[in-house]
Amino acid sequence: MAYLPDAIDKKILEILQRDATIANIELAEKVCLSPSPCSRRVKNLHEQGFIKRAVTLLEPEKVGLPVSVFIQVTLNHQVKKELQDFESVIGQWPEVMECYLMTGDFDYLLRVVVPNLQAYQAFLDKKLTELPGIDHIKSSFSLKQVRYHTELPLDQLLEKPEE
């Protein structure tokens, strides 16, 4: 039977999404628990797979990666082996921040970060266009980040699943 989180679990997850470095004692205060039960709940949420991992989000411009490029990639053939090969290679490139298999006019949508246009050209020339099986590549450069959000909405967590 699947674990069903309660309102306290939901509050813990909301707080941890905003600040994964919060001390357990402070987290416990915010959710009205003593530290030991709060710690057990966090551990359980990890074990149940609700918490994937805790990370630190960096400011791309401060670390020299101000250019975000969204790339639509279409493969020659959408057969399982070619999809797996593409995904395997893409997964090894540090510039690729996100990669999604899509429906519609193209097969993959990538978000790539680079320091400048020359670095992007090098990424295209030495990596992406060198992959076998690519039919079409279309790049779109981000002019301004309007919203970047990492916190998932959790209201649906407390809803009972339909049977």
PDB file of C-alpha atoms in Angstrom:
ATOM      1  CA  MET A   1       0.000   0.000   0.000  1.00  0.00           C
ATOM      2  CA  ALA A   2       1.318   3.439  -0.927  1.00  0.00           C
ATOM      3  CA  TYR A   3       2.314   5.849   1.818  1.00  0.00           C
ATOM      4  CA  LEU A   4      -0.191   8.692   2.177  1.00  0.00           C
ATOM      5  CA  PRO A   5       1.395  11.865   3.550  1.00  0.00           C
ATOM      6  CA  ASP A   6      -0.598  13.963   6.000  1.00  0.00           C
ATOM      7  CA  ALA A   7      -0.802  17.733   6.539  1.00  0.00           C
ATOM      8  CA  ILE A   8       2.379  17.766   8.653  1.00  0.00           C
ATOM      9  CA  ASP A   9       4.318  15.890   5.956  1.00  0.00           C
ATOM     10  CA  LYS A  10       3.019  18.378   3.394  1.00  0.00           C
ATOM     11  CA  LYS A  11       4.194  21.317   5.532  1.00  0.00           C
ATOM     12  CA  ILE A  12       7.608  19.676   5.992  1.00  0.00           C
ATOM     13  CA  LEU A  13       7.953  19.217   2.236  1.00  0.00           C
ATOM     14  CA  GLU A  14       6.920  22.811   1.546  1.00  0.00           C
ATOM     15  CA  ILE A  15       9.489  24.150   4.007  1.00  0.00           C
ATOM     16  CA  LEU A  16      12.280  21.877   2.766  1.00  0.00           C
ATOM     17  CA  GLN A  17      11.600  22.924  -0.845  1.00  0.00           C
ATOM     18  CA  ARG A  18      12.254  26.538   0.157  1.00  0.00           C
ATOM     19  CA  ASP A  19      15.275  25.795   2.347  1.00  0.00           C
ATOM     20  CA  ALA A  20      16.826  22.341   2.474  1.00  0.00           C
ATOM     21  CA  THR A  21      19.473  23.585   4.929  1.00  0.00           C
ATOM     22  CA  ILE A  22      16.985  24.383   7.694  1.00  0.00           C
ATOM     23  CA  ALA A  23      18.017  22.890  11.024  1.00  0.00           C
ATOM     24  CA  ASN A  24      15.792  20.062  12.256  1.00  0.00           C
ATOM     25  CA  ILE A  25      15.016  21.928  15.455  1.00  0.00           C
ATOM     26  CA  GLU A  26      13.771  24.948  13.484  1.00  0.00           C
ATOM     27  CA  LEU A  27      11.803  22.720  11.103  1.00  0.00           C
ATOM     28  CA  ALA A  28      10.225  20.952  14.067  1.00  0.00           C
ATOM     29  CA  GLU A  29       9.140  24.287  15.546  1.00  0.00           C
ATOM     30  CA  LYS A  30       7.567  25.373  12.259  1.00  0.00           C
ATOM     31  CA  VAL A  31       5.476  22.186  11.994  1.00  0.00           C
ATOM     32  CA  CYS A  32       4.665  22.015  15.721  1.00  0.00           C
ATOM     33  CA  LEU A  33       6.528  18.793  16.458  1.00  0.00           C
ATOM     34  CA  SER A  34       9.370  17.928  18.765  1.00  0.00           C
ATOM     35  CA  PRO A  35      12.725  17.365  16.997  1.00  0.00           C
ATOM     36  CA  SER A  36      12.778  13.529  17.157  1.00  0.00           C
ATOM     37  CA  PRO A  37       9.397  12.898  15.470  1.00  0.00           C
ATOM     38  CA  CYS A  38      10.185  15.627  12.932  1.00  0.00           C
ATOM     39  CA  SER A  39      13.493  13.964  12.086  1.00  0.00           C
ATOM     40  CA  ARG A  40      11.742  10.585  11.731  1.00  0.00           C
ATOM     41  CA  ARG A  41       9.192  12.116   9.357  1.00  0.00           C
ATOM     42  CA  VAL A  42      11.912  13.664   7.185  1.00  0.00           C
ATOM     43  CA  LYS A  43      13.753  10.332   7.103  1.00  0.00           C
ATOM     44  CA  ASN A  44      10.525   8.555   6.163  1.00  0.00           C
ATOM     45  CA  LEU A  45       9.815  11.068   3.379  1.00  0.00           C
ATOM     46  CA  HIS A  46      13.300  10.312   1.998  1.00  0.00           C
ATOM     47  CA  GLU A  47      12.770   6.560   2.254  1.00  0.00           C
ATOM     48  CA  GLN A  48       9.325   6.766   0.615  1.00  0.00           C
ATOM     49  CA  GLY A  49      10.837   8.659  -2.331  1.00  0.00           C
ATOM     50  CA  PHE A  50       9.091  11.993  -1.770  1.00  0.00           C
ATOM     51  CA  ILE A  51      12.457  13.712  -1.317  1.00  0.00           C
ATOM     52  CA  LYS A  52      14.758  12.998  -4.225  1.00  0.00           C
ATOM     53  CA  ARG A  53      17.780  14.930  -2.932  1.00  0.00           C
ATOM     54  CA  ALA A  54      18.766  18.252  -1.365  1.00  0.00           C
ATOM     55  CA  VAL A  55      20.716  20.696  -3.510  1.00  0.00           C
ATOM     56  CA  THR A  56      22.073  24.231  -3.513  1.00  0.00           C
ATOM     57  CA  LEU A  57      20.834  26.433  -6.354  1.00  0.00           C
ATOM     58  CA  LEU A  58      23.527  28.668  -7.805  1.00  0.00           C
ATOM     59  CA  GLU A  59      23.130  31.987  -9.599  1.00  0.00           C
ATOM     60  CA  PRO A  60      24.135  31.217 -13.241  1.00  0.00           C
ATOM     61  CA  GLU A  61      25.493  34.712 -13.930  1.00  0.00           C
ATOM     62  CA  LYS A  62      27.667  34.686 -10.799  1.00  0.00           C
ATOM     63  CA  VAL A  63      29.290  31.415 -11.898  1.00  0.00           C
ATOM     64  CA  GLY A  64      29.839  32.616 -15.472  1.00  0.00           C
ATOM     65  CA  LEU A  65      26.920  30.886 -17.231  1.00  0.00           C
ATOM     66  CA  PRO A  66      24.562  33.723 -18.204  1.00  0.00           C
ATOM     67  CA  VAL A  67      23.357  32.270 -21.526  1.00  0.00           C
ATOM     68  CA  SER A  68      20.431  29.819 -21.536  1.00  0.00           C
ATOM     69  CA  VAL A  69      19.544  28.146 -24.810  1.00  0.00           C
ATOM     70  CA  PHE A  70      16.487  26.009 -25.478  1.00  0.00           C
ATOM     71  CA  ILE A  71      17.152  23.479 -28.215  1.00  0.00           C
ATOM     72  CA  GLN A  72      14.587  21.439 -30.111  1.00  0.00           C
ATOM     73  CA  VAL A  73      16.114  18.245 -31.479  1.00  0.00           C
ATOM     74  CA  THR A  74      14.475  15.968 -34.038  1.00  0.00           C
ATOM     75  CA  LEU A  75      15.949  12.531 -34.688  1.00  0.00           C
ATOM     76  CA  ASN A  76      15.922  10.716 -38.046  1.00  0.00           C
ATOM     77  CA  HIS A  77      14.130   7.731 -36.499  1.00  0.00           C
ATOM     78  CA  GLN A  78      12.278   7.446 -33.228  1.00  0.00           C
ATOM     79  CA  VAL A  79      13.276   3.877 -32.496  1.00  0.00           C
ATOM     80  CA  LYS A  80      14.074   2.760 -28.966  1.00  0.00           C
ATOM     81  CA  LYS A  81      17.811   2.225 -29.517  1.00  0.00           C
ATOM     82  CA  GLU A  82      18.361   5.665 -31.088  1.00  0.00           C
ATOM     83  CA  LEU A  83      16.369   7.337 -28.311  1.00  0.00           C
ATOM     84  CA  GLN A  84      18.374   5.497 -25.647  1.00  0.00           C
ATOM     85  CA  ASP A  85      21.694   6.303 -27.346  1.00  0.00           C
ATOM     86  CA  PHE A  86      20.812   9.997 -27.605  1.00  0.00           C
ATOM     87  CA  GLU A  87      19.694  10.145 -23.968  1.00  0.00           C
ATOM     88  CA  SER A  88      22.802   8.336 -22.778  1.00  0.00           C
ATOM     89  CA  VAL A  89      25.162  10.790 -24.474  1.00  0.00           C
ATOM     90  CA  ILE A  90      23.163  13.906 -23.558  1.00  0.00           C
ATOM     91  CA  GLY A  91      23.153  12.789 -19.917  1.00  0.00           C
ATOM     92  CA  GLN A  92      26.947  13.054 -19.808  1.00  0.00           C
ATOM     93  CA  TRP A  93      27.187  16.677 -20.960  1.00  0.00           C
ATOM     94  CA  PRO A  94      27.387  19.187 -18.087  1.00  0.00           C
ATOM     95  CA  GLU A  95      26.000  22.030 -20.234  1.00  0.00           C
ATOM     96  CA  VAL A  96      22.686  20.203 -20.574  1.00  0.00           C
ATOM     97  CA  MET A  97      20.645  21.237 -17.562  1.00  0.00           C
ATOM     98  CA  GLU A  98      17.380  19.637 -18.658  1.00  0.00           C
ATOM     99  CA  CYS A  99      16.320  17.214 -21.363  1.00  0.00           C
ATOM    100  CA  TYR A 100      12.759  16.163 -22.101  1.00  0.00           C
ATOM    101  CA  LEU A 101      11.385  13.595 -24.537  1.00  0.00           C
ATOM    102  CA  MET A 102       8.489  15.406 -26.202  1.00  0.00           C
ATOM    103  CA  THR A 103       5.403  14.783 -28.260  1.00  0.00           C
ATOM    104  CA  GLY A 104       4.675  16.995 -31.247  1.00  0.00           C
ATOM    105  CA  ASP A 105       6.916  18.515 -33.901  1.00  0.00           C
ATOM    106  CA  PHE A 106      10.277  17.571 -32.341  1.00  0.00           C
ATOM    107  CA  ASP A 107      11.624  14.733 -30.221  1.00  0.00           C
ATOM    108  CA  TYR A 108      13.630  16.413 -27.454  1.00  0.00           C
ATOM    109  CA  LEU A 109      13.740  19.761 -25.738  1.00  0.00           C
ATOM    110  CA  LEU A 110      17.040  20.652 -24.077  1.00  0.00           C
ATOM    111  CA  ARG A 111      18.008  23.546 -21.854  1.00  0.00           C
ATOM    112  CA  VAL A 112      21.691  24.291 -22.129  1.00  0.00           C
ATOM    113  CA  VAL A 113      23.743  26.862 -20.214  1.00  0.00           C
ATOM    114  CA  VAL A 114      26.954  28.367 -21.582  1.00  0.00           C
ATOM    115  CA  PRO A 115      29.145  31.391 -20.832  1.00  0.00           C
ATOM    116  CA  ASN A 116      28.728  33.027 -24.262  1.00  0.00           C
ATOM    117  CA  LEU A 117      27.747  32.562 -27.909  1.00  0.00           C
ATOM    118  CA  GLN A 118      31.173  31.189 -28.844  1.00  0.00           C
ATOM    119  CA  ALA A 119      30.804  28.457 -26.233  1.00  0.00           C
ATOM    120  CA  TYR A 120      27.384  27.618 -27.616  1.00  0.00           C
ATOM    121  CA  GLN A 121      28.797  27.412 -31.140  1.00  0.00           C
ATOM    122  CA  ALA A 122      31.493  25.053 -29.840  1.00  0.00           C
ATOM    123  CA  PHE A 123      28.817  22.967 -28.090  1.00  0.00           C
ATOM    124  CA  LEU A 124      26.911  22.683 -31.364  1.00  0.00           C
ATOM    125  CA  ASP A 125      29.969  21.974 -33.523  1.00  0.00           C
ATOM    126  CA  LYS A 126      31.850  19.568 -31.256  1.00  0.00           C
ATOM    127  CA  LYS A 127      29.013  17.806 -29.485  1.00  0.00           C
ATOM    128  CA  LEU A 128      25.425  18.069 -30.646  1.00  0.00           C
ATOM    129  CA  THR A 129      25.882  18.040 -34.428  1.00  0.00           C
ATOM    130  CA  GLU A 130      28.408  15.207 -34.103  1.00  0.00           C
ATOM    131  CA  LEU A 131      25.763  12.833 -32.760  1.00  0.00           C
ATOM    132  CA  PRO A 132      24.479  10.300 -35.278  1.00  0.00           C
ATOM    133  CA  GLY A 133      20.789  10.222 -36.095  1.00  0.00           C
ATOM    134  CA  ILE A 134      19.979  13.910 -35.694  1.00  0.00           C
ATOM    135  CA  ASP A 135      17.715  15.281 -38.394  1.00  0.00           C
ATOM    136  CA  HIS A 136      17.034  18.825 -37.186  1.00  0.00           C
ATOM    137  CA  ILE A 137      18.217  21.250 -34.488  1.00  0.00           C
ATOM    138  CA  LYS A 138      16.470  24.516 -33.650  1.00  0.00           C
ATOM    139  CA  SER A 139      17.885  26.872 -31.012  1.00  0.00           C
ATOM    140  CA  SER A 140      16.110  29.631 -29.106  1.00  0.00           C
ATOM    141  CA  PHE A 141      18.057  31.964 -26.818  1.00  0.00           C
ATOM    142  CA  SER A 142      16.513  33.196 -23.594  1.00  0.00           C
ATOM    143  CA  LEU A 143      16.473  36.990 -23.428  1.00  0.00           C
ATOM    144  CA  LYS A 144      15.253  37.194 -19.844  1.00  0.00           C
ATOM    145  CA  GLN A 145      14.218  34.719 -17.195  1.00  0.00           C
ATOM    146  CA  VAL A 146      10.706  35.737 -16.228  1.00  0.00           C
ATOM    147  CA  ARG A 147      10.135  32.947 -13.717  1.00  0.00           C
ATOM    148  CA  TYR A 148      12.293  30.168 -12.368  1.00  0.00           C
ATOM    149  CA  HIS A 149      10.642  28.103  -9.709  1.00  0.00           C
ATOM    150  CA  THR A 150      11.805  24.888  -8.091  1.00  0.00           C
ATOM    151  CA  GLU A 151       9.038  24.410  -5.517  1.00  0.00           C
ATOM    152  CA  LEU A 152       6.360  21.967  -6.611  1.00  0.00           C
ATOM    153  CA  PRO A 153       2.750  22.778  -5.662  1.00  0.00           C
ATOM    154  CA  LEU A 154       1.620  20.249  -3.065  1.00  0.00           C
ATOM    155  CA  ASP A 155      -2.118  20.854  -2.579  1.00  0.00           C
ATOM    156  CA  GLN A 156      -2.959  17.605  -4.390  1.00  0.00           C
ATOM    157  CA  LEU A 157      -0.958  15.581  -1.832  1.00  0.00           C
ATOM    158  CA  LEU A 158      -3.817  15.507   0.642  1.00  0.00           C
ATOM    159  CA  GLU A 159      -6.489  14.614  -1.887  1.00  0.00           C
ATOM    160  CA  LYS A 160      -7.713  11.038  -1.734  1.00  0.00           C
ATOM    161  CA  PRO A 161      -6.947   9.078  -4.912  1.00  0.00           C
ATOM    162  CA  GLU A 162      -9.954   7.768  -6.814  1.00  0.00           C
ATOM    163  CA  GLU A 163     -10.351   4.020  -6.585  1.00  0.00           C
TER     164      GLU A 163
END
